[in-house]
mmCIF file of C-alpha atoms and ligand atoms in Angstrom:
data_model
loop_
_atom_site.group_PDB
_atom_site.id
_atom_site.type_symbol
_atom_site.label_atom_id
_atom_site.label_comp_id
_atom_site.label_asym_id
_atom_site.label_seq_id
_atom_site.Cartn_x
_atom_site.Cartn_y
_atom_site.Cartn_z
ATOM 1 C CA UNK G 182 -34.289 1.324 0.513
ATOM 2 C CA UNK G 183 -37.331 2.692 -1.319
ATOM 3 C CA UNK G 184 -39.355 -0.375 -0.371
ATOM 4 C CA UNK G 185 -42.474 0.742 1.476
ATOM 5 C CA UNK G 186 -41.130 4.236 1.776
ATOM 6 C CA UNK G 187 -43.615 7.075 1.456
ATOM 7 C CA UNK G 188 -43.095 10.469 -0.065
ATOM 8 C CA UNK G 189 -41.650 11.819 3.139
ATOM 9 C CA UNK G 190 -38.902 9.265 3.001
ATOM 10 C CA UNK G 191 -37.931 10.308 -0.515
ATOM 11 C CA UNK G 192 -37.869 13.971 0.453
ATOM 12 C CA UNK G 193 -35.666 13.087 3.373
ATOM 13 C CA UNK G 194 -33.375 11.165 1.046
ATOM 14 C CA UNK G 195 -33.162 14.052 -1.421
ATOM 15 C CA UNK G 196 -32.405 16.362 1.489
ATOM 16 C CA UNK G 197 -29.505 14.288 2.688
ATOM 17 C CA UNK G 198 -28.133 14.081 -0.860
ATOM 18 C CA UNK G 199 -28.150 17.859 -1.023
ATOM 19 C CA UNK G 200 -26.454 17.975 2.368
ATOM 20 C CA UNK G 201 -23.841 15.563 1.130
ATOM 21 C CA UNK G 202 -23.072 17.733 -1.889
ATOM 22 C CA UNK G 203 -22.950 20.871 0.209
ATOM 23 C CA UNK G 204 -20.629 19.314 2.733
ATOM 24 C CA UNK G 205 -18.426 17.953 -0.052
ATOM 25 C CA UNK G 206 -18.114 21.410 -1.580
ATOM 26 C CA UNK G 207 -17.382 22.815 1.869
ATOM 27 C CA UNK G 208 -14.784 20.140 2.538
ATOM 28 C CA UNK G 209 -13.114 20.963 -0.759
ATOM 29 C CA UNK G 210 -12.905 24.627 0.199
ATOM 30 C CA UNK G 211 -11.549 23.744 3.631
ATOM 31 C CA UNK G 212 -9.025 21.339 2.147
ATOM 32 C CA UNK G 213 -7.623 24.060 -0.077
ATOM 33 C CA UNK G 214 -6.646 25.943 3.087
ATOM 34 C CA UNK G 215 -5.680 22.945 5.187
ATOM 35 C CA UNK G 216 -2.022 22.747 4.199
ATOM 36 C CA UNK G 217 -1.359 26.442 4.761
ATOM 37 C CA UNK G 218 -3.145 26.444 8.124
ATOM 38 C CA UNK G 219 -1.181 23.524 9.532
ATOM 39 C CA UNK G 220 -4.079 21.075 9.626
ATOM 40 C CA UNK G 221 -2.237 18.318 7.774
ATOM 41 C CA UNK G 222 -0.188 15.739 9.620
ATOM 42 C CA UNK G 223 1.699 12.687 8.543
ATOM 43 C CA UNK G 224 1.348 9.575 10.661
ATOM 44 C CA UNK G 225 3.683 6.605 10.459
ATOM 45 C CA UNK G 226 2.975 2.895 10.603
ATOM 46 C CA UNK G 227 5.886 0.444 10.746
ATOM 47 C CA UNK G 228 6.434 -2.465 8.406
ATOM 48 C CA UNK G 229 8.120 -5.350 10.203
ATOM 49 C CA UNK G 230 10.180 -8.317 9.227
ATOM 50 C CA UNK G 231 7.937 -11.267 10.112
ATOM 51 C CA UNK G 232 10.657 -13.653 11.200
ATOM 52 C CA UNK G 233 12.177 -11.470 13.904
ATOM 53 C CA UNK G 234 9.588 -8.746 14.320
ATOM 54 C CA UNK G 235 11.910 -5.788 13.871
ATOM 55 C CA UNK G 236 10.989 -2.643 12.016
ATOM 56 C CA UNK G 237 12.030 -2.464 8.403
ATOM 57 C CA UNK G 238 10.536 0.922 7.582
ATOM 58 C CA UNK G 239 7.453 3.075 7.849
ATOM 59 C CA UNK G 240 4.496 3.941 5.664
ATOM 60 C CA UNK G 241 3.542 7.610 5.730
ATOM 61 C CA UNK G 242 -0.224 8.094 6.008
ATOM 62 C CA UNK G 243 -1.770 11.521 5.638
ATOM 63 C CA UNK G 244 -4.122 12.905 8.281
ATOM 64 C CA UNK G 245 -6.311 15.978 8.127
ATOM 65 C CA UNK G 246 -7.225 17.518 11.454
ATOM 66 C CA UNK G 247 -10.245 19.618 10.545
ATOM 67 C CA UNK G 248 -10.934 22.420 13.059
ATOM 68 C CA UNK G 249 -14.611 21.469 13.419
ATOM 69 C CA UNK G 250 -14.904 17.914 12.167
ATOM 70 C CA UNK G 251 -11.846 16.465 13.841
ATOM 71 C CA UNK G 252 -9.833 13.844 11.999
ATOM 72 C CA UNK G 253 -11.146 13.377 8.460
ATOM 73 C CA UNK G 254 -10.064 9.990 7.053
ATOM 74 C CA UNK G 255 -8.084 9.870 3.788
ATOM 75 C CA UNK G 256 -10.805 7.683 2.279
ATOM 76 C CA UNK G 257 -12.942 10.834 2.460
ATOM 77 C CA UNK G 258 -10.565 13.647 1.526
ATOM 78 C CA UNK G 259 -8.193 11.973 -0.954
ATOM 79 C CA UNK G 260 -10.955 11.515 -3.580
ATOM 80 C CA UNK G 261 -11.982 15.157 -3.081
ATOM 81 C CA UNK G 262 -8.368 16.240 -3.493
ATOM 82 C CA UNK G 263 -8.045 14.155 -6.653
ATOM 83 C CA UNK G 264 -11.142 15.665 -8.219
ATOM 84 C CA UNK G 265 -10.339 19.244 -7.289
ATOM 85 C CA UNK G 266 -6.694 19.254 -8.346
ATOM 86 C CA UNK G 267 -5.402 19.617 -4.785
ATOM 87 C CA UNK G 268 -3.822 16.174 -4.636
ATOM 88 C CA UNK G 269 -0.506 17.339 -6.051
ATOM 89 C CA UNK G 270 -0.050 19.776 -3.196
ATOM 90 C CA UNK G 271 -0.924 17.109 -0.618
ATOM 91 C CA UNK G 272 1.479 14.607 -2.170
ATOM 92 C CA UNK G 273 4.275 17.171 -2.201
ATOM 93 C CA UNK G 274 3.610 17.876 1.462
ATOM 94 C CA UNK G 275 3.782 14.170 2.362
ATOM 95 C CA UNK G 276 6.870 13.594 0.204
ATOM 96 C CA UNK G 277 8.776 16.420 1.888
ATOM 97 C CA UNK G 278 7.607 15.618 5.421
ATOM 98 C CA UNK G 279 8.164 11.860 5.217
ATOM 99 C CA UNK G 280 11.582 11.963 3.523
ATOM 100 C CA UNK G 281 12.793 14.570 6.030
ATOM 101 C CA UNK G 282 11.506 12.399 8.884
ATOM 102 C CA UNK G 283 13.232 9.279 7.558
ATOM 103 C CA UNK G 284 16.491 11.206 7.195
ATOM 104 C CA UNK G 285 16.205 12.498 10.766
ATOM 105 C CA UNK G 286 15.443 9.045 12.200
ATOM 106 C CA UNK G 287 18.303 7.502 10.245
ATOM 107 C CA UNK G 288 20.691 10.002 11.718
ATOM 108 C CA UNK G 289 19.300 9.548 15.231
ATOM 109 C CA UNK G 290 19.663 5.780 15.332
ATOM 110 C CA UNK G 291 22.679 5.444 13.050
ATOM 111 C CA UNK G 292 20.907 3.093 10.633
ATOM 112 C CA UNK G 293 19.052 3.741 7.437
ATOM 113 C CA UNK G 294 15.314 4.017 8.035
ATOM 114 C CA UNK G 295 13.052 3.645 5.003
ATOM 115 C CA UNK G 296 9.761 5.335 4.322
ATOM 116 C CA UNK G 297 6.920 4.640 1.902
ATOM 117 C CA UNK G 298 4.700 7.345 0.424
ATOM 118 C CA UNK G 299 1.370 6.718 -1.314
ATOM 119 C CA UNK G 300 1.005 8.270 -4.752
ATOM 120 C CA UNK G 301 -2.329 9.009 -6.355
ATOM 121 C CA UNK G 302 -2.862 7.869 -9.952
ATOM 122 C CA UNK G 303 -3.308 11.578 -10.635
ATOM 123 C CA UNK G 304 0.255 12.228 -9.437
ATOM 124 C CA UNK G 305 1.616 9.535 -11.701
ATOM 125 C CA UNK G 306 -0.213 10.859 -14.708
ATOM 126 C CA UNK G 307 1.229 14.331 -14.126
ATOM 127 C CA UNK G 308 4.313 15.467 -15.989
ATOM 128 C CA UNK G 309 6.329 16.680 -13.023
ATOM 129 C CA UNK G 310 6.259 13.791 -10.579
ATOM 130 C CA UNK G 311 9.893 12.819 -11.210
ATOM 131 C CA UNK G 312 11.169 16.309 -10.466
ATOM 132 C CA UNK G 313 8.908 16.634 -7.427
ATOM 133 C CA UNK G 314 10.286 13.402 -5.984
ATOM 134 C CA UNK G 315 13.865 14.397 -6.838
ATOM 135 C CA UNK G 316 13.403 17.754 -5.139
ATOM 136 C CA UNK G 317 11.969 16.187 -1.992
ATOM 137 C CA UNK G 318 14.834 13.674 -1.711
ATOM 138 C CA UNK G 319 17.420 16.407 -2.215
ATOM 139 C CA UNK G 320 15.784 18.749 0.305
ATOM 140 C CA UNK G 321 15.642 15.962 2.880
ATOM 141 C CA UNK G 322 19.099 14.624 2.093
ATOM 142 C CA UNK G 323 17.587 11.134 1.941
ATOM 143 C CA UNK G 324 19.218 8.517 -0.305
ATOM 144 C CA UNK G 325 16.668 7.378 -2.897
ATOM 145 C CA UNK G 326 16.950 3.725 -1.882
ATOM 146 C CA UNK G 327 15.306 4.632 1.435
ATOM 147 C CA UNK G 328 12.115 5.745 -0.329
ATOM 148 C CA UNK G 329 9.325 3.510 -1.646
ATOM 149 C CA UNK G 330 6.455 4.911 -3.683
ATOM 150 C CA UNK G 331 3.172 3.000 -3.367
ATOM 151 C CA UNK G 332 0.817 2.928 -6.320
ATOM 152 C CA UNK G 333 -2.577 1.323 -6.815
ATOM 153 C CA UNK G 334 -4.367 -0.277 -9.685
ATOM 154 C CA UNK G 335 -6.076 3.071 -10.232
ATOM 155 C CA UNK G 336 -3.084 3.971 -12.426
ATOM 156 C CA UNK G 337 -4.496 1.574 -15.017
ATOM 157 C CA UNK G 338 -7.111 4.102 -16.087
ATOM 158 C CA UNK G 339 -4.268 6.250 -17.433
ATOM 159 C CA UNK G 340 -2.036 5.624 -20.421
ATOM 160 C CA UNK G 341 -0.253 2.487 -19.291
ATOM 161 C CA UNK G 342 2.855 3.053 -21.368
ATOM 162 C CA UNK G 343 3.278 6.568 -20.037
ATOM 163 C CA UNK G 344 2.837 5.321 -16.459
ATOM 164 C CA UNK G 345 5.372 2.523 -17.052
ATOM 165 C CA UNK G 346 7.867 5.040 -18.479
ATOM 166 C CA UNK G 347 7.419 7.323 -15.465
ATOM 167 C CA UNK G 348 7.901 4.426 -13.052
ATOM 168 C CA UNK G 349 11.052 3.380 -14.901
ATOM 169 C CA UNK G 350 12.395 6.898 -14.567
ATOM 170 C CA UNK G 351 11.517 6.999 -10.850
ATOM 171 C CA UNK G 352 13.203 3.637 -10.245
ATOM 172 C CA UNK G 353 16.308 4.829 -12.051
ATOM 173 C CA UNK G 354 16.671 7.383 -9.232
ATOM 174 C CA UNK G 355 17.211 4.357 -6.996
ATOM 175 C CA UNK G 356 13.882 4.276 -5.183
ATOM 176 C CA UNK G 357 11.461 1.350 -5.005
ATOM 177 C CA UNK G 358 7.932 1.043 -6.328
ATOM 178 C CA UNK G 359 5.265 -0.981 -4.504
ATOM 179 C CA UNK G 360 1.880 -2.149 -5.720
ATOM 180 C CA UNK G 361 -0.578 -1.399 -2.939
ATOM 181 C CA UNK G 362 -3.726 -3.434 -2.184
ATOM 182 C CA UNK G 363 -2.526 -6.205 -4.481
ATOM 183 C CA UNK G 364 -5.130 -8.755 -5.495
ATOM 184 C CA UNK G 365 -8.229 -6.605 -5.134
ATOM 185 C CA UNK G 366 -8.466 -5.303 -8.675
ATOM 186 C CA UNK G 367 -9.532 -6.871 -11.894
ATOM 187 C CA UNK G 368 -6.160 -7.281 -13.503
ATOM 188 C CA UNK G 369 -3.488 -7.618 -10.859
ATOM 189 C CA UNK G 370 -1.470 -10.064 -12.923
ATOM 190 C CA UNK G 371 -1.396 -8.044 -16.131
ATOM 191 C CA UNK G 372 -0.416 -5.088 -14.009
ATOM 192 C CA UNK G 373 2.634 -7.019 -12.778
ATOM 193 C CA UNK G 374 3.533 -7.847 -16.327
ATOM 194 C CA UNK G 375 3.277 -4.289 -17.602
ATOM 195 C CA UNK G 376 4.566 -2.123 -14.786
ATOM 196 C CA UNK G 377 8.085 -2.101 -13.358
ATOM 197 C CA UNK G 378 7.706 -2.728 -9.614
ATOM 198 C CA UNK G 379 9.793 -3.960 -6.688
ATOM 199 C CA UNK G 380 7.296 -4.749 -3.936
ATOM 200 C CA UNK G 381 3.855 -6.356 -3.695
ATOM 201 C CA UNK G 382 1.633 -5.373 -0.783
ATOM 202 C CA UNK G 383 -0.983 -8.078 -0.306
ATOM 203 C CA UNK G 384 -4.349 -6.479 0.398
ATOM 204 C CA UNK G 385 -5.640 -6.794 3.908
ATOM 205 C CA UNK G 386 -8.828 -8.578 2.780
ATOM 206 C CA UNK G 387 -6.719 -11.708 2.111
ATOM 207 C CA UNK G 388 -4.992 -11.384 5.461
ATOM 208 C CA UNK G 389 -8.166 -10.943 7.515
ATOM 209 C CA UNK G 390 -9.517 -14.042 5.806
ATOM 210 C CA UNK G 391 -6.536 -16.177 6.856
ATOM 211 C CA UNK G 392 -8.263 -17.107 10.110
ATOM 212 C CA UNK G 393 -11.136 -18.732 8.273
ATOM 213 C CA UNK G 394 -11.306 -21.959 6.320
ATOM 214 C CA UNK G 395 -11.393 -20.216 2.929
ATOM 215 C CA UNK G 396 -8.902 -20.152 0.083
ATOM 216 C CA UNK G 397 -6.992 -17.093 1.287
ATOM 217 C CA UNK G 398 -4.024 -19.085 2.599
ATOM 218 C CA UNK G 399 -3.611 -20.711 -0.818
ATOM 219 C CA UNK G 400 -3.854 -17.322 -2.524
ATOM 220 C CA UNK G 401 -1.375 -15.662 -0.166
ATOM 221 C CA UNK G 402 1.006 -18.567 -0.580
ATOM 222 C CA UNK G 403 0.741 -18.277 -4.370
ATOM 223 C CA UNK G 404 1.357 -14.531 -4.300
ATOM 224 C CA UNK G 405 4.436 -15.030 -2.101
ATOM 225 C CA UNK G 406 5.702 -17.714 -4.483
ATOM 226 C CA UNK G 407 4.964 -15.552 -7.521
ATOM 227 C CA UNK G 408 6.814 -12.623 -5.956
ATOM 228 C CA UNK G 409 9.780 -14.821 -5.158
ATOM 229 C CA UNK G 410 10.021 -16.069 -8.746
ATOM 230 C CA UNK G 411 9.838 -12.513 -10.034
ATOM 231 C CA UNK G 412 12.404 -11.305 -7.509
ATOM 232 C CA UNK G 413 9.936 -9.018 -5.750
ATOM 233 C CA UNK G 414 9.579 -8.204 -2.072
ATOM 234 C CA UNK G 415 6.251 -8.869 -0.308
ATOM 235 C CA UNK G 416 4.413 -7.122 2.528
ATOM 236 C CA UNK G 417 1.166 -8.496 4.000
ATOM 237 C CA UNK G 418 -1.139 -5.609 4.939
ATOM 238 C CA UNK G 419 -3.595 -5.402 7.826
ATOM 239 C CA UNK G 420 -2.182 -8.066 10.151
ATOM 240 C CA UNK G 421 -4.247 -7.869 13.325
ATOM 241 C CA UNK G 422 -3.787 -11.193 15.127
ATOM 242 C CA UNK G 423 -0.922 -13.394 16.229
ATOM 243 C CA UNK G 424 -2.578 -16.285 14.389
ATOM 244 C CA UNK G 425 -2.463 -14.356 11.097
ATOM 245 C CA UNK G 426 1.196 -13.498 11.671
ATOM 246 C CA UNK G 427 2.019 -17.108 12.416
ATOM 247 C CA UNK G 428 0.221 -18.340 9.277
ATOM 248 C CA UNK G 429 2.055 -15.712 7.226
ATOM 249 C CA UNK G 430 5.376 -16.909 8.650
ATOM 250 C CA UNK G 431 4.442 -20.489 7.721
ATOM 251 C CA UNK G 432 3.709 -19.246 4.189
ATOM 252 C CA UNK G 433 7.188 -17.619 4.087
ATOM 253 C CA UNK G 434 5.825 -14.111 3.716
ATOM 254 C CA UNK G 435 8.831 -11.893 4.540
ATOM 255 C CA UNK G 436 7.187 -8.669 5.755
ATOM 256 C CA UNK G 437 4.020 -7.483 7.447
ATOM 257 C CA UNK G 438 2.199 -4.372 8.534
ATOM 258 C CA UNK G 439 -0.858 -4.001 10.734
ATOM 259 C CA UNK G 440 -2.441 -3.119 14.050
ATOM 260 C CA UNK G 441 -0.843 -6.201 15.648
ATOM 261 C CA UNK G 442 2.485 -4.369 15.463
ATOM 262 C CA UNK G 443 1.419 -0.738 15.561
ATOM 263 C CA UNK G 444 -1.262 1.651 14.388
ATOM 264 C CA UNK G 445 -0.318 4.693 12.339
ATOM 265 C CA UNK G 446 0.814 7.326 14.877
ATOM 266 C CA UNK G 447 2.517 10.733 14.847
ATOM 267 C CA UNK G 448 6.289 10.712 14.327
ATOM 268 C CA UNK G 449 7.141 11.239 17.999
ATOM 269 C CA UNK G 450 5.250 8.070 18.968
ATOM 270 C CA UNK G 451 6.421 6.042 15.988
ATOM 271 C CA UNK G 452 9.958 6.691 17.192
ATOM 272 C CA UNK G 453 9.552 4.089 19.988
ATOM 273 C CA UNK G 454 9.595 1.206 17.544
ATOM 274 C CA UNK G 455 12.966 2.442 16.350
ATOM 275 C CA UNK G 456 14.464 2.392 19.831
ATOM 276 C CA UNK G 457 13.808 -1.341 19.803
ATOM 277 C CA UNK G 458 15.386 -1.612 16.358
ATOM 278 C CA UNK G 459 18.495 0.200 17.545
ATOM 279 C CA UNK G 460 19.014 -2.638 20.049
ATOM 280 C CA UNK G 461 18.762 -5.433 17.458
ATOM 281 C CA UNK G 462 22.272 -6.445 16.455
ATOM 282 C CA UNK G 463 23.218 -6.801 12.818
ATOM 283 C CA UNK G 464 20.042 -5.590 11.155
HETATM 284 P P1 LIG Z 699 -3.183 2.111 2.133
HETATM 285 O O1 LIG Z 699 -2.082 2.806 1.476
HETATM 286 O O2 LIG Z 699 -3.471 0.708 1.728
HETATM 287 O O3 LIG Z 699 -2.854 2.200 3.701
HETATM 288 C C1 LIG Z 699 -3.196 1.220 4.628
HETATM 289 C C2 LIG Z 699 -4.462 1.585 5.377
HETATM 290 O O4 LIG Z 699 -4.847 0.487 6.208
HETATM 291 C C3 LIG Z 699 -4.301 2.782 6.310
HETATM 292 O O5 LIG Z 699 -5.553 3.430 6.392
HETATM 293 C C4 LIG Z 699 -3.994 2.091 7.642
HETATM 294 O O6 LIG Z 699 -4.324 2.877 8.758
HETATM 295 C C5 LIG Z 699 -4.900 0.904 7.542
HETATM 296 N N1 LIG Z 699 -4.422 -0.230 8.361
HETATM 297 C C6 LIG Z 699 -3.145 -0.549 8.676
HETATM 298 N N2 LIG Z 699 -3.095 -1.665 9.413
HETATM 299 C C7 LIG Z 699 -4.361 -2.069 9.579
HETATM 300 C C8 LIG Z 699 -4.965 -3.194 10.277
HETATM 301 O O7 LIG Z 699 -4.308 -4.026 10.874
HETATM 302 N N3 LIG Z 699 -6.332 -3.272 10.223
HETATM 303 C C9 LIG Z 699 -7.091 -2.360 9.548
HETATM 304 N N4 LIG Z 699 -8.409 -2.526 9.563
HETATM 305 N N5 LIG Z 699 -6.559 -1.302 8.892
HETATM 306 C C10 LIG Z 699 -5.206 -1.169 8.906
HETATM 307 P P2 LIG Z 699 -5.683 5.017 6.239
HETATM 308 O O8 LIG Z 699 -4.514 5.705 6.891
HETATM 309 O O9 LIG Z 699 -7.059 5.392 6.651
HETATM 310 O O10 LIG Z 699 -5.516 5.239 4.683
HETATM 311 C C11 LIG Z 699 -6.429 4.689 3.782
HETATM 312 C C12 LIG Z 699 -5.958 4.857 2.375
HETATM 313 O O11 LIG Z 699 -5.893 6.251 2.037
HETATM 314 C C13 LIG Z 699 -4.535 4.345 2.140
HETATM 315 O O12 LIG Z 699 -4.562 2.931 1.973
HETATM 316 C C14 LIG Z 699 -4.154 5.096 0.899
HETATM 317 O O13 LIG Z 699 -4.715 4.493 -0.240
HETATM 318 C C15 LIG Z 699 -4.855 6.446 1.128
HETATM 319 N N6 LIG Z 699 -3.860 7.392 1.662
HETATM 320 C C16 LIG Z 699 -3.414 7.587 2.912
HETATM 321 N N7 LIG Z 699 -2.465 8.545 2.955
HETATM 322 C C17 LIG Z 699 -2.297 8.962 1.676
HETATM 323 C C18 LIG Z 699 -1.434 9.939 1.037
HETATM 324 O O14 LIG Z 699 -0.576 10.598 1.664
HETATM 325 N N8 LIG Z 699 -1.583 10.093 -0.321
HETATM 326 C C19 LIG Z 699 -2.467 9.353 -1.042
HETATM 327 N N9 LIG Z 699 -2.553 9.554 -2.368
HETATM 328 N N10 LIG Z 699 -3.266 8.429 -0.487
HETATM 329 C C20 LIG Z 699 -3.182 8.237 0.858
HETATM 330 MG MG1 LIG Z 700 -0.222 2.302 1.004
HETATM 331 MG MG1 LIG Z 701 -2.820 -0.922 1.072
HETATM 332 MG MG1 LIG Z 702 -5.686 0.149 1.154
#
């Protein structure tokens, strides 16, 4: 970017860096107050069974409605929360909100509705995650098997044995553990070997590539096969087109999530997908 740029350009650049730091500090301050001032919301995106298209559960995705900036995406505020120590509070909020919502939906439609909550590596490294999850399940009255916790390869920067022990303890409650964004990191396979998990979520970069002539179909097929041999469930993330869904069905991928089915929406809107589920016999 510096190519051919004069002094003025550099000054401008330095200025915007300073702005970025200032706004980051401001965002951090605002975030500290967000939970208490009702600016946090949980949105829900369904995961569907590919063969028949019915809803299998929902992923809870956190939203921050900033009074001046509007919706701030998690890609922006989650890292800030992780660095500033606020992430634990946000996770607790999502855990309580999402488990309570799943319990309410289950009661409303007379079938068990599952929910998935994203954990930060920071949460997993903390000492109290098991009791926080236990408390949320108890408060919501949700059976543990209706909760999935999604983790990312970011957990690898922490003591792997400690993380594995924590996951084992969490699974012994009866809940499921999913590896999110599978295939994007440097060591996805060693991760599978060392961490106790139940579900693989295939990263959306593989799915969006399925339309092309590349190797993604072979990779997705191999991941599905690998999961089957290990007895793991699979969800393809970021399915946007009917063609992708059809390829995934051909590759025997059992579950999918993406804009093709529904975007993440507030609970009241997400409820519609369940009305359809209530009409499917024998699910
Ligand atoms: P993720 O857990 O992999 O969630 C999936 C992301 O992909 C969501 O973005 C979702 O809106 C988006 N998505 C779903 N279907 C499609 C599709 O068909 N096309 C495209 N282009 N995108 C799709 P979102 O909600 O912005 O969240 C981004 C990431 O932020 C999440 O990725 C997760 O890592 C993190 N995140 C969100 N909520 C939480 C939370 O409560 N706690 C923590 N620790 N992280 C969260
Ligand atoms: Mg996720
Ligand atoms: Mg993901
Ligand atoms: Mg992701």
